[in-house]
Tab-separated table of C-alpha atoms in Angstrom:
chain	number	residue	atom	x	y	z
A	122	MET	CA	61.573	-94.812	-67.108
A	123	VAL	CA	60.969	-94.327	-70.669
A	124	PHE	CA	57.298	-92.307	-70.651
A	125	ARG	CA	55.155	-92.268	-73.155
A	126	LYS	CA	54.045	-89.164	-74.819
A	127	PRO	CA	51.873	-87.106	-72.862
A	128	PRO	CA	47.739	-87.614	-73.712
A	129	ASP	CA	47.009	-84.345	-73.217
A	130	GLY	CA	43.581	-85.036	-71.856
A	131	GLY	CA	41.860	-88.043	-70.484
A	132	TRP	CA	43.117	-88.412	-67.116
A	133	GLY	CA	45.976	-85.008	-67.022
A	134	TRP	CA	42.788	-82.888	-67.094
A	135	VAL	CA	41.883	-85.310	-62.764
A	136	ILE	CA	45.535	-84.038	-63.014
A	137	VAL	CA	44.683	-80.324	-63.570
A	138	VAL	CA	41.834	-80.693	-60.844
A	139	VAL	CA	44.226	-82.413	-57.781
A	140	SER	CA	46.944	-80.654	-58.965
A	141	PHE	CA	44.802	-76.539	-58.810
A	142	PHE	CA	43.253	-77.781	-55.751
A	143	THR	CA	46.232	-79.112	-53.726
A	144	GLN	CA	48.062	-75.734	-54.702
A	145	PHE	CA	44.596	-73.831	-53.291
A	146	LEU	CA	44.668	-75.522	-49.964
A	147	CYS	CA	49.043	-75.357	-49.212
A	148	TYR	CA	48.894	-72.034	-50.283
A	149	GLY	CA	46.269	-70.050	-49.525
A	150	SER	CA	46.656	-69.213	-45.167
A	151	PRO	CA	50.888	-68.689	-46.438
A	152	LEU	CA	49.353	-66.013	-49.013
A	153	ALA	CA	47.036	-65.010	-46.430
A	154	VAL	CA	49.183	-64.338	-43.818
A	155	GLY	CA	48.883	-61.313	-42.809
A	156	VAL	CA	45.569	-62.200	-41.378
A	157	LEU	CA	47.330	-63.520	-38.758
A	158	TYR	CA	50.492	-61.254	-38.587
A	159	LEU	CA	47.508	-59.109	-36.689
A	160	GLU	CA	46.714	-61.763	-34.455
A	161	TRP	CA	50.135	-62.683	-33.687
A	162	LEU	CA	51.199	-59.184	-33.568
A	163	ASP	CA	48.905	-59.294	-30.479
A	164	ALA	CA	49.699	-61.934	-28.957
A	165	PHE	CA	53.246	-62.619	-28.486
A	166	GLY	CA	53.622	-58.762	-28.462
A	167	GLU	CA	57.089	-58.549	-30.483
A	168	GLY	CA	58.341	-56.115	-33.015
A	169	LYS	CA	56.904	-55.782	-36.872
A	170	GLY	CA	60.217	-56.992	-37.745
A	171	LYS	CA	60.509	-59.569	-36.219
A	172	THR	CA	56.528	-61.195	-36.525
A	173	ALA	CA	57.037	-60.330	-40.086
A	174	TRP	CA	60.030	-63.039	-40.074
A	175	VAL	CA	57.273	-65.466	-40.452
A	176	GLY	CA	54.889	-65.087	-43.401
A	177	SER	CA	58.425	-64.345	-45.486
A	178	LEU	CA	59.812	-68.028	-44.965
A	179	ALA	CA	56.809	-69.299	-45.122
A	180	ASN	CA	56.184	-67.470	-49.018
A	181	GLY	CA	60.125	-67.306	-49.900
A	182	ILE	CA	61.235	-71.090	-47.944
A	183	GLY	CA	60.180	-73.538	-51.014
A	184	LEU	CA	61.987	-70.709	-53.313
A	185	LEU	CA	65.492	-70.657	-51.889
A	186	ALA	CA	64.945	-74.789	-51.793
A	187	SER	CA	63.420	-74.705	-54.852
A	188	PRO	CA	66.743	-77.315	-56.369
A	189	VAL	CA	66.238	-79.856	-53.280
A	190	CYS	CA	62.859	-80.173	-53.994
A	191	SER	CA	63.024	-80.691	-57.882
A	192	ILE	CA	66.095	-83.464	-56.671
A	193	CYS	CA	63.190	-84.634	-54.321
A	194	VAL	CA	60.254	-85.196	-57.092
A	195	SER	CA	62.324	-86.945	-59.430
A	196	SER	CA	64.160	-89.470	-56.929
A	197	PHE	CA	60.773	-90.326	-55.654
A	198	GLY	CA	57.566	-89.170	-57.650
A	199	ALA	CA	54.950	-86.596	-58.286
A	200	ARG	CA	52.944	-89.213	-55.558
A	201	PRO	CA	54.996	-89.655	-52.760
A	202	VAL	CA	56.092	-86.563	-52.226
A	203	ALA	CA	53.249	-84.867	-52.677
A	204	ILE	CA	51.577	-86.716	-50.174
A	205	PHE	CA	54.862	-86.356	-47.510
A	206	SER	CA	53.939	-82.544	-48.171
A	207	GLY	CA	50.490	-82.583	-46.872
A	208	PHE	CA	51.753	-83.989	-44.436
A	209	MET	CA	54.133	-81.248	-43.445
A	210	VAL	CA	51.938	-78.270	-44.075
A	211	ALA	CA	49.180	-79.764	-42.386
A	212	GLY	CA	51.525	-80.985	-38.934
A	213	GLY	CA	53.155	-77.372	-39.482
A	214	LEU	CA	49.617	-75.596	-39.477
A	215	MET	CA	48.677	-77.859	-36.551
A	216	MET	CA	51.715	-77.361	-34.993
A	217	SER	CA	52.032	-73.688	-35.243
A	218	SER	CA	49.004	-73.203	-33.388
A	219	PHE	CA	50.230	-74.803	-29.721
A	220	ALA	CA	53.542	-71.795	-30.412
A	221	PRO	CA	54.859	-70.592	-26.656
A	222	ASN	CA	56.880	-67.605	-28.543
A	223	ILE	CA	57.512	-66.422	-32.298
A	224	TYR	CA	60.890	-68.206	-32.576
A	225	PHE	CA	58.409	-71.947	-32.907
A	226	LEU	CA	56.493	-70.139	-35.616
A	227	TYR	CA	60.241	-69.794	-37.253
A	228	VAL	CA	59.815	-73.222	-37.472
A	229	SER	CA	56.504	-75.057	-37.796
A	230	TYR	CA	55.056	-71.996	-40.153
A	231	GLY	CA	58.165	-70.440	-41.642
A	232	ILE	CA	59.923	-73.616	-42.153
A	233	VAL	CA	58.057	-76.888	-41.948
A	234	VAL	CA	54.920	-75.086	-44.066
A	235	GLY	CA	57.197	-73.567	-46.640
A	236	LEU	CA	59.048	-75.941	-47.455
A	237	GLY	CA	56.128	-78.489	-47.851
A	238	CYS	CA	54.510	-75.489	-50.463
A	239	GLY	CA	57.729	-75.763	-52.051
A	240	LEU	CA	57.643	-79.637	-52.316
A	241	LEU	CA	54.349	-80.107	-53.853
A	242	TYR	CA	53.999	-77.157	-55.850
A	243	THR	CA	57.276	-78.648	-58.286
A	244	ALA	CA	55.495	-81.835	-57.968
A	245	THR	CA	52.084	-80.546	-59.349
A	246	VAL	CA	54.272	-78.488	-61.926
A	247	THR	CA	55.986	-82.347	-62.451
A	248	ILE	CA	53.168	-84.634	-63.179
A	249	THR	CA	51.055	-81.171	-65.112
A	250	CYS	CA	54.280	-81.316	-67.589
A	251	GLN	CA	54.153	-85.590	-67.849
A	252	TYR	CA	50.381	-84.886	-69.134
A	253	PHE	CA	50.570	-82.400	-71.289
A	254	ASP	CA	52.551	-81.275	-74.238
A	255	LYS	CA	50.464	-79.422	-76.620
A	256	ARG	CA	48.148	-77.826	-73.562
A	257	ARG	CA	51.000	-77.726	-71.387
A	258	GLY	CA	50.632	-73.382	-71.116
A	259	LEU	CA	46.536	-73.985	-70.378
A	260	ALA	CA	47.018	-76.548	-68.194
A	261	LEU	CA	49.592	-74.376	-66.443
A	262	GLY	CA	48.352	-71.516	-66.440
A	263	LEU	CA	44.708	-73.338	-65.172
A	264	ILE	CA	46.316	-75.093	-61.894
A	265	SER	CA	48.495	-71.062	-61.265
A	266	THR	CA	45.198	-70.270	-60.190
A	267	GLY	CA	44.335	-72.550	-57.482
A	268	SER	CA	46.670	-70.427	-55.384
A	269	SER	CA	45.413	-66.709	-56.064
A	270	VAL	CA	41.257	-68.501	-54.991
A	271	GLY	CA	43.429	-69.507	-51.756
A	272	LEU	CA	44.843	-66.195	-51.516
A	273	PHE	CA	40.751	-64.687	-52.088
A	274	ILE	CA	39.468	-66.921	-50.090
A	275	TYR	CA	41.363	-68.283	-47.390
A	276	ALA	CA	41.635	-64.523	-46.003
A	277	ALA	CA	37.880	-64.321	-44.934
A	278	LEU	CA	37.865	-68.049	-44.296
A	279	GLN	CA	41.067	-67.285	-41.149
A	280	ARG	CA	39.624	-63.778	-40.694
A	281	GLU	CA	35.918	-65.238	-39.976
A	282	LEU	CA	37.389	-68.929	-38.381
A	283	ILE	CA	39.622	-66.640	-36.074
A	284	GLU	CA	36.616	-64.980	-34.729
A	285	LEU	CA	35.210	-67.778	-33.704
A	286	TYR	CA	37.468	-70.048	-32.804
A	287	GLY	CA	40.224	-67.990	-31.978
A	288	LEU	CA	43.686	-67.976	-33.831
A	289	ASP	CA	44.936	-71.442	-32.402
A	290	GLY	CA	40.926	-73.541	-33.224
A	291	CYS	CA	41.626	-71.375	-36.673
A	292	LEU	CA	45.252	-72.921	-37.246
A	293	LEU	CA	44.146	-76.319	-36.412
A	294	ILE	CA	41.051	-76.182	-38.175
A	295	VAL	CA	43.475	-75.414	-41.355
A	296	GLY	CA	45.362	-77.666	-40.428
A	297	ALA	CA	42.557	-80.645	-40.663
A	298	LEU	CA	41.548	-79.052	-43.665
A	299	SER	CA	45.705	-79.027	-45.579
A	300	LEU	CA	44.556	-83.073	-44.859
A	301	ASN	CA	42.463	-83.402	-47.916
A	302	ILE	CA	45.700	-83.155	-49.792
A	303	LEU	CA	46.527	-86.469	-49.378
A	304	ALA	CA	43.192	-87.105	-51.125
A	305	CYS	CA	44.955	-85.129	-54.535
A	306	GLY	CA	47.943	-86.844	-53.572
A	307	SER	CA	46.800	-89.857	-53.562
A	308	LEU	CA	45.318	-89.412	-57.626
A	309	MET	CA	48.014	-88.052	-59.134
A	310	ARG	CA	48.986	-91.462	-61.055
A	311	PRO	CA	52.605	-91.358	-62.289
A	312	LEU	CA	52.361	-91.761	-66.340
A	313	GLU	CA	52.723	-95.076	-67.775
A	314	SER	CA	56.223	-96.214	-68.907
A	315	SER	CA	56.677	-96.756	-72.598
A	316	SER	CA	56.358	-100.262	-73.750
A	317	SER	CA	59.578	-99.912	-75.837
A	318	PRO	CA	62.593	-101.350	-74.353
A	319	PRO	CA	65.134	-99.322	-72.885
A	320	PRO	CA	67.653	-98.298	-74.510
A	321	GLU	CA	70.703	-100.335	-74.177
A	322	LYS	CA	73.073	-99.367	-71.565
A	323	THR	CA	76.692	-97.400	-73.138
A	324	CYS	CA	79.701	-98.200	-72.400
A	325	VAL	CA	80.666	-96.327	-69.037
A	326	ASP	CA	76.991	-97.598	-68.022
A	327	LYS	CA	78.659	-100.620	-68.673
A	328	VAL	CA	81.791	-99.929	-66.080
A	329	PRO	CA	80.250	-101.110	-63.175
A	330	ASP	CA	79.703	-104.029	-64.153
A	331	GLN	CA	82.669	-104.884	-65.179
A	332	TYR	CA	84.444	-103.873	-61.986
A	333	PHE	CA	82.169	-104.306	-59.591
A	334	VAL	CA	81.085	-107.459	-59.249
A	335	TYR	CA	83.009	-110.422	-59.289
A	336	HIS	CA	83.453	-113.657	-59.518
A	337	GLU	CA	81.773	-115.881	-55.637
A	338	LYS	CA	84.699	-117.928	-56.070
A	339	GLU	CA	87.094	-115.006	-56.099
A	340	LYS	CA	85.388	-113.543	-53.200
A	341	THR	CA	85.526	-116.223	-51.158
A	342	VAL	CA	88.993	-117.530	-51.498
A	343	GLU	CA	89.895	-114.235	-49.968
A	344	GLU	CA	87.244	-114.184	-47.274
A	345	ASN	CA	89.090	-118.037	-46.508
A	346	ILE	CA	92.474	-116.011	-46.722
A	347	SER	CA	91.785	-113.664	-44.575
A	348	ILE	CA	90.003	-115.501	-42.117
A	349	LEU	CA	92.549	-117.866	-41.821
A	350	GLU	CA	95.193	-115.880	-41.317
A	351	LYS	CA	94.041	-114.053	-39.042
A	352	GLY	CA	92.851	-117.344	-36.767
A	353	TYR	CA	96.261	-119.030	-37.090
A	354	THR	CA	98.697	-116.242	-36.262
A	355	ASP	CA	96.530	-114.532	-32.892
A	356	GLU	CA	96.213	-118.786	-31.285
A	357	LYS	CA	100.220	-118.072	-32.218
A	358	CYS	CA	100.611	-115.318	-30.815
A	359	VAL	CA	98.502	-116.050	-27.335
A	360	ASN	CA	101.297	-119.385	-26.988
A	361	ASN	CA	103.910	-118.193	-27.739
A	362	VAL	CA	105.042	-114.545	-27.759
A	363	PRO	CA	108.414	-114.618	-28.450
A	364	ASP	CA	107.266	-116.227	-31.626
A	365	CYS	CA	104.795	-114.871	-32.889
A	366	LYS	CA	106.094	-112.157	-35.226
A	367	GLN	CA	108.401	-115.791	-36.847
A	368	GLU	CA	104.757	-117.618	-36.812
A	369	SER	CA	102.888	-114.899	-38.141
A	370	ILE	CA	105.709	-114.498	-41.163
A	371	LEU	CA	106.100	-118.124	-42.062
A	372	ASN	CA	101.952	-118.514	-41.584
A	373	LYS	CA	101.399	-115.704	-44.409
A	374	ASN	CA	104.600	-117.224	-47.010
A	375	VAL	CA	102.258	-120.131	-46.288
A	376	LEU	CA	99.449	-119.629	-47.038
A	377	SER	CA	100.109	-117.094	-49.814
A	378	SER	CA	101.053	-120.026	-52.491
A	379	ILE	CA	97.033	-120.969	-51.996
A	380	ASN	CA	95.232	-119.680	-55.095
A	381	LEU	CA	97.626	-117.141	-56.413
A	382	ASN	CA	95.873	-116.604	-59.566
A	383	GLU	CA	92.886	-115.575	-57.432
A	384	LYS	CA	94.457	-113.330	-55.903
A	385	ASP	CA	96.241	-112.228	-58.576
A	386	THR	CA	93.404	-111.518	-60.243
A	387	TYR	CA	91.299	-109.686	-57.660
A	388	LYS	CA	94.586	-107.209	-57.278
A	389	LYS	CA	94.014	-106.695	-60.291
A	390	LYS	CA	90.739	-105.788	-60.650
A	391	VAL	CA	91.058	-103.466	-57.843
A	392	VAL	CA	93.901	-101.754	-59.738
A	393	GLU	CA	91.044	-101.537	-62.659
A	394	GLN	CA	88.344	-100.308	-59.811
A	395	THR	CA	90.631	-97.776	-58.754
A	396	ASN	CA	91.089	-95.967	-62.232
A	397	PHE	CA	87.607	-96.331	-62.590
A	398	CYS	CA	86.850	-94.623	-59.920
A	399	LYS	CA	89.190	-91.919	-60.515
A	400	GLN	CA	88.207	-91.474	-64.079
A	401	LEU	CA	84.200	-90.936	-62.760
A	402	ALA	CA	85.415	-88.229	-60.510
A	403	LYS	CA	87.410	-86.373	-63.078
A	404	ARG	CA	83.931	-86.317	-65.159
A	405	LYS	CA	81.857	-85.268	-62.256
A	406	TRP	CA	84.212	-82.514	-61.928
A	407	GLN	CA	84.163	-81.212	-65.202
A	408	LEU	CA	80.294	-81.648	-65.837
A	409	TYR	CA	80.480	-78.939	-62.542
A	410	LEU	CA	83.574	-77.393	-63.442
A	411	THR	CA	80.996	-76.778	-67.443
A	412	TYR	CA	78.057	-76.003	-64.836
A	413	TRP	CA	79.517	-72.828	-62.945
A	414	LYS	CA	80.750	-71.976	-66.321
A	415	GLU	CA	77.865	-71.898	-68.133
A	416	THR	CA	75.864	-69.753	-64.803
A	417	MET	CA	78.861	-67.184	-65.068
A	418	VAL	CA	77.978	-66.996	-69.325
A	419	LEU	CA	74.786	-66.680	-68.549
A	420	PHE	CA	75.541	-63.254	-65.998
A	421	LYS	CA	77.776	-61.819	-69.204
A	422	ASN	CA	74.427	-61.346	-70.999
A	423	LYS	CA	73.488	-57.580	-69.874
A	424	VAL	CA	68.988	-57.861	-70.320
A	425	PHE	CA	69.481	-61.409	-68.020
A	426	SER	CA	71.653	-59.067	-65.533
A	427	ALA	CA	69.600	-56.911	-65.417
A	428	LEU	CA	66.567	-59.019	-65.067
A	429	PHE	CA	68.068	-60.991	-61.704
A	430	VAL	CA	68.460	-57.424	-60.186
A	431	ALA	CA	64.181	-56.328	-61.434
A	432	ILE	CA	63.341	-59.620	-59.580
A	433	LEU	CA	65.446	-59.784	-56.761
A	434	LEU	CA	63.840	-55.730	-56.215
A	435	PHE	CA	60.828	-56.266	-57.157
A	436	ASP	CA	59.988	-59.496	-54.644
A	437	ILE	CA	61.508	-56.540	-51.813
A	438	GLY	CA	59.303	-54.221	-52.605
A	439	GLY	CA	56.167	-56.032	-54.166
A	440	PHE	CA	56.008	-58.969	-51.482
A	441	PRO	CA	55.083	-56.710	-48.573
A	442	PRO	CA	51.961	-55.372	-49.296
A	443	SER	CA	50.013	-58.972	-49.751
A	444	LEU	CA	51.285	-59.590	-45.584
A	445	LEU	CA	51.217	-56.709	-44.386
A	446	MET	CA	47.748	-54.109	-45.650
A	447	GLU	CA	46.175	-55.456	-42.599
A	448	ASP	CA	47.991	-53.941	-40.348
A	449	VAL	CA	48.581	-50.439	-43.081
A	450	ALA	CA	44.609	-50.416	-42.695
A	451	ARG	CA	44.643	-51.022	-38.921
A	452	SER	CA	47.480	-48.345	-38.764
A	453	ALA	CA	44.769	-45.808	-40.814
A	454	ASN	CA	41.821	-46.139	-38.241
A	455	ILE	CA	39.516	-47.162	-40.520
A	456	SER	CA	36.322	-48.215	-38.868
A	457	GLU	CA	35.335	-51.821	-38.906
A	458	ASP	CA	31.764	-50.862	-40.654
A	459	ASP	CA	33.962	-49.471	-44.066
A	460	TYR	CA	35.172	-53.153	-43.547
A	461	TYR	CA	33.317	-54.365	-46.791
A	462	MET	CA	36.135	-57.456	-47.635
A	463	PRO	CA	40.011	-58.115	-46.757
A	464	LEU	CA	42.236	-56.379	-48.594
A	465	ILE	CA	44.362	-59.466	-48.906
A	466	SER	CA	41.163	-61.149	-50.556
A	467	ILE	CA	41.035	-58.236	-52.699
A	468	ILE	CA	44.935	-58.615	-53.604
A	469	GLY	CA	43.852	-62.914	-54.414
A	470	ILE	CA	41.941	-62.459	-56.796
A	471	MET	CA	43.351	-59.294	-58.602
A	472	THR	CA	46.305	-61.246	-58.452
A	473	THR	CA	44.133	-64.415	-60.635
A	474	VAL	CA	42.876	-61.852	-63.004
A	475	GLY	CA	46.359	-59.734	-63.840
A	476	LYS	CA	48.127	-63.584	-64.372
A	477	LEU	CA	44.819	-64.157	-67.183
A	478	ILE	CA	44.948	-61.177	-68.623
A	479	LEU	CA	48.741	-60.767	-68.958
A	480	GLY	CA	49.315	-64.372	-70.065
A	481	ILE	CA	46.966	-63.504	-73.080
A	482	LEU	CA	48.989	-60.134	-73.564
A	483	ALA	CA	52.193	-62.091	-73.543
A	484	ASP	CA	50.862	-64.296	-76.685
A	485	PHE	CA	50.101	-61.913	-78.854
A	486	LYS	CA	52.663	-60.990	-80.871
A	487	TRP	CA	52.238	-57.148	-81.558
A	488	VAL	CA	53.846	-57.185	-77.650
A	489	ASN	CA	56.975	-57.371	-76.692
A	490	THR	CA	57.103	-59.693	-73.333
A	491	LEU	CA	59.788	-57.605	-71.868
A	492	TYR	CA	58.446	-53.876	-72.521
A	493	LEU	CA	55.334	-55.456	-71.073
A	494	TYR	CA	56.652	-56.482	-67.723
A	495	VAL	CA	59.324	-53.654	-67.378
A	496	THR	CA	55.589	-51.543	-67.584
A	497	THR	CA	54.337	-53.918	-64.791
A	498	LEU	CA	57.098	-52.746	-62.095
A	499	LEU	CA	57.352	-49.419	-62.913
A	500	MET	CA	53.107	-49.343	-62.084
A	501	THR	CA	53.765	-51.467	-59.407
A	502	GLY	CA	56.160	-48.521	-58.272
A	503	VAL	CA	53.992	-45.750	-58.633
A	504	ALA	CA	51.277	-47.879	-56.739
A	505	LEU	CA	53.728	-48.450	-53.508
A	506	PHE	CA	54.602	-44.723	-53.308
A	507	ALA	CA	50.834	-43.899	-53.788
A	508	ILE	CA	50.153	-46.562	-50.622
A	509	PRO	CA	50.777	-43.493	-47.624
A	510	PHE	CA	48.489	-40.948	-49.111
A	511	ALA	CA	45.889	-43.607	-48.481
A	512	LYS	CA	43.902	-43.003	-46.022
A	513	SER	CA	40.987	-44.323	-46.673
A	514	TYR	CA	38.937	-48.341	-47.183
A	515	LEU	CA	38.292	-47.209	-50.555
A	516	THR	CA	41.271	-45.983	-51.776
A	517	LEU	CA	43.634	-48.789	-49.804
A	518	ALA	CA	41.506	-51.121	-52.026
A	519	MET	CA	41.495	-49.553	-55.004
A	520	LEU	CA	45.473	-49.739	-54.177
A	521	SER	CA	45.598	-54.058	-53.343
A	522	GLY	CA	43.125	-54.175	-57.261
A	523	ILE	CA	45.891	-52.635	-58.321
A	524	LEU	CA	48.658	-54.240	-57.043
A	525	GLY	CA	47.384	-57.703	-57.274
A	526	PHE	CA	46.948	-57.200	-60.586
A	527	LEU	CA	50.609	-55.940	-61.365
A	528	THR	CA	51.914	-59.315	-59.378
A	529	GLY	CA	49.697	-61.105	-62.600
A	530	ASN	CA	53.475	-60.105	-64.583
A	531	TRP	CA	54.663	-63.934	-62.570
A	532	SER	CA	52.774	-65.783	-65.244
A	533	ILE	CA	54.977	-63.822	-67.639
A	534	PHE	CA	57.919	-64.172	-66.113
A	535	PRO	CA	58.942	-67.366	-68.416
A	536	TYR	CA	58.106	-65.403	-71.194
A	537	VAL	CA	60.584	-62.751	-70.311
A	538	THR	CA	63.391	-65.482	-69.249
A	539	THR	CA	63.343	-67.146	-72.539
A	540	LYS	CA	63.640	-64.602	-74.609
A	541	THR	CA	66.719	-63.437	-72.926
A	542	VAL	CA	68.621	-66.127	-72.541
A	543	GLY	CA	66.903	-68.994	-75.091
A	544	ILE	CA	64.648	-72.352	-75.037
A	545	GLU	CA	67.730	-73.608	-74.384
A	546	LYS	CA	68.909	-72.419	-71.411
A	547	LEU	CA	65.537	-71.968	-69.390
A	548	THR	CA	65.977	-74.426	-67.037
A	549	HIS	CA	68.831	-73.348	-65.868
A	550	ALA	CA	68.458	-69.607	-65.287
A	551	TYR	CA	64.812	-69.522	-64.247
A	552	GLY	CA	66.701	-71.541	-61.488
A	553	ILE	CA	68.595	-68.762	-60.174
A	554	LEU	CA	66.553	-66.571	-60.763
A	555	MET	CA	63.610	-68.077	-58.501
A	556	PHE	CA	66.140	-68.811	-55.778
A	557	PHE	CA	66.946	-64.702	-55.858
A	558	ALA	CA	63.060	-64.335	-56.140
A	559	GLY	CA	62.278	-65.983	-52.687
A	560	LEU	CA	65.629	-64.316	-51.147
A	561	GLY	CA	63.617	-61.122	-51.434
A	562	ASN	CA	59.999	-62.752	-50.173
A	563	SER	CA	62.502	-63.778	-47.424
A	564	LEU	CA	63.912	-59.943	-46.803
A	565	GLY	CA	60.959	-57.483	-47.647
A	566	PRO	CA	58.753	-57.297	-45.732
A	567	PRO	CA	61.547	-57.503	-42.333
A	568	ILE	CA	62.756	-54.689	-43.648
A	569	VAL	CA	59.409	-52.974	-44.068
A	570	GLY	CA	58.414	-54.220	-40.564
A	571	TRP	CA	61.894	-52.902	-39.072
A	572	PHE	CA	61.951	-49.656	-40.979
A	573	TYR	CA	58.036	-49.555	-39.073
A	574	ASP	CA	60.065	-49.832	-35.497
A	575	TRP	CA	61.996	-47.514	-36.183
A	576	THR	CA	60.034	-44.590	-37.409
A	577	GLN	CA	56.801	-45.964	-36.038
A	578	GLU	CA	54.881	-45.483	-39.192
A	579	TYR	CA	54.743	-46.906	-43.377
A	580	ASP	CA	54.647	-44.126	-44.782
A	581	THR	CA	59.642	-44.294	-45.344
A	582	ALA	CA	58.783	-47.896	-45.240
A	583	PHE	CA	56.579	-48.215	-48.031
A	584	TYR	CA	58.888	-45.345	-49.478
A	585	PHE	CA	61.979	-48.052	-49.455
A	586	SER	CA	59.610	-50.638	-51.205
A	587	GLY	CA	58.687	-48.209	-54.298
A	588	PHE	CA	61.697	-46.792	-54.415
A	589	CYS	CA	63.132	-51.360	-54.491
A	590	VAL	CA	60.943	-52.207	-57.362
A	591	LEU	CA	61.201	-48.293	-59.035
A	592	LEU	CA	64.831	-48.757	-59.097
A	593	GLY	CA	64.920	-52.663	-61.223
A	594	GLY	CA	62.835	-51.424	-63.510
A	595	PHE	CA	64.609	-49.091	-64.756
A	596	LEU	CA	67.946	-50.834	-64.629
A	597	LEU	CA	65.832	-53.766	-66.300
A	598	LEU	CA	64.402	-50.755	-68.958
A	599	LEU	CA	67.902	-49.685	-69.434
A	600	ALA	CA	69.628	-52.658	-70.555
A	601	ALA	CA	66.988	-53.973	-72.961
A	602	LEU	CA	66.329	-50.495	-74.820
A	603	PRO	CA	70.145	-50.298	-76.588
A	604	CYS	CA	70.875	-54.148	-76.844
A	605	TRP	CA	67.332	-56.531	-76.698
A	606	ASN	CA	67.596	-57.443	-80.674
A	607	ALA	CA	70.972	-58.378	-79.722
A	608	CYS	CA	71.045	-59.934	-76.539
A	609	THR	CA	67.822	-62.255	-77.591
A	610	ASN	CA	69.460	-62.744	-80.995
A	611	GLN	CA	73.159	-63.498	-79.646
A	612	SER	CA	71.586	-65.837	-77.530
A	613	SER	CA	69.242	-68.544	-79.493
A	614	LYS	CA	72.360	-68.458	-81.871
A	615	LEU	CA	74.552	-70.490	-79.309
A	616	PRO	CA	75.786	-73.818	-79.899
A	617	PRO	CA	74.255	-76.753	-77.735
A	618	ASN	CA	75.979	-77.353	-74.645
A	619	ALA	CA	78.481	-80.278	-73.589
A	620	TYR	CA	76.410	-79.685	-70.149
A	621	SER	CA	72.649	-79.941	-70.972
A	622	TYR	CA	70.578	-78.814	-68.212
A	623	LYS	CA	67.469	-81.768	-67.455
A	624	VAL	CA	63.893	-79.865	-66.646
A	625	ALA	CA	63.234	-82.145	-63.014
A	626	SER	CA	60.079	-83.386	-64.274
A	627	ASN	CA	62.180	-85.330	-66.889
A	628	ALA	CA	59.098	-84.066	-69.702
């Protein structure tokens, strides 16, 4: 389908509003899962590492399954996927209220809710990109704040609901709120197709019409011959077994003389169809081979390889505070009277601020976005090292705000990827990096939880987290300093590839 030119306004602003609320409703609970994490620890009595898998899966499975999510949105459209995903998120949250053990939560909350969030994220980004071109950056920035605002509000909301209705009632109410995603999804009206005639089919597209569609006459003749042969042979074989073989051969010779030209035509077309399938399979194999060759070319770029390691280590070490900070405060024996606001809420609101400010800084020509991103990584590592020394609510709140602000570097990550590999390889490279980001999200909190189960304190766990983030930042800095300009100039001069990496949104 050929879409008309993006209107950059009109109904597109409705799309921005409903996409904002969609991300608010679907990501609010998974990002604020640290409040539920404490209740699950008390309810099931499992180790911190095993319990942390629930929140890790909910936040990482969507990134891990991003290729599948893109295929679904490309095949069925943003509106059906958003409505279906709304049922997944709401159903997964409600099912989690009846969880008899932690393993049930792995499926209901971790996989079902996580996959639903991944589908909704892809759907909202896709439909927004279709409606906006010149103002696409502004539109995407507005809808991306929905998840951060959701983290801020849901952290306090779930805490209050647990006190009033218990853990099960909280999950049921939050699941019911998620049903509003269905109303938001129904408003995601697809962009009207262009009135211009579709492009003419290429020779390759016309081949199936030539080889796979046969005349009804030829098809009928072959079916009749097959039926006559079968019926006549079966009857003779039943009545006279010794003469079965002889009669069958004689009958086949007689029938083969009928419409010999039609049978020859059919056989000829079968051969042509087979040859076409072989050529098509060979062509597809060449495309896949080219795809993997281009993937290997990406990793020959030193900055991209360092960026791949940095994003993996950053998510392993930088994501656990948003899940475990509430338990850190409880382990520090902080009084409830000093607890003015959930620490996860502070992380959420400062993440929103960080996305906006870092995004604005990235637009200045005198700011090198790669060095800006490296700076956020190094500062995050230092903040993680400082968590074990925080013994009061005020210091933990300050560190939560700093970590939340630095986590807003997600808004400049596409800029960094573009400067590293070039705009023509952005989709391919970004998909690879997001997959490993999801892997880091899934592994980070369980690793920190296992450190606690092993040492019975969080100090070693956050030293490990800080070391991971600092290591990723230093590796990226070392790779960028000597060859940053060379890598960017080389990537911008690469000739266009024979294989095109199309964005799932068709934007």
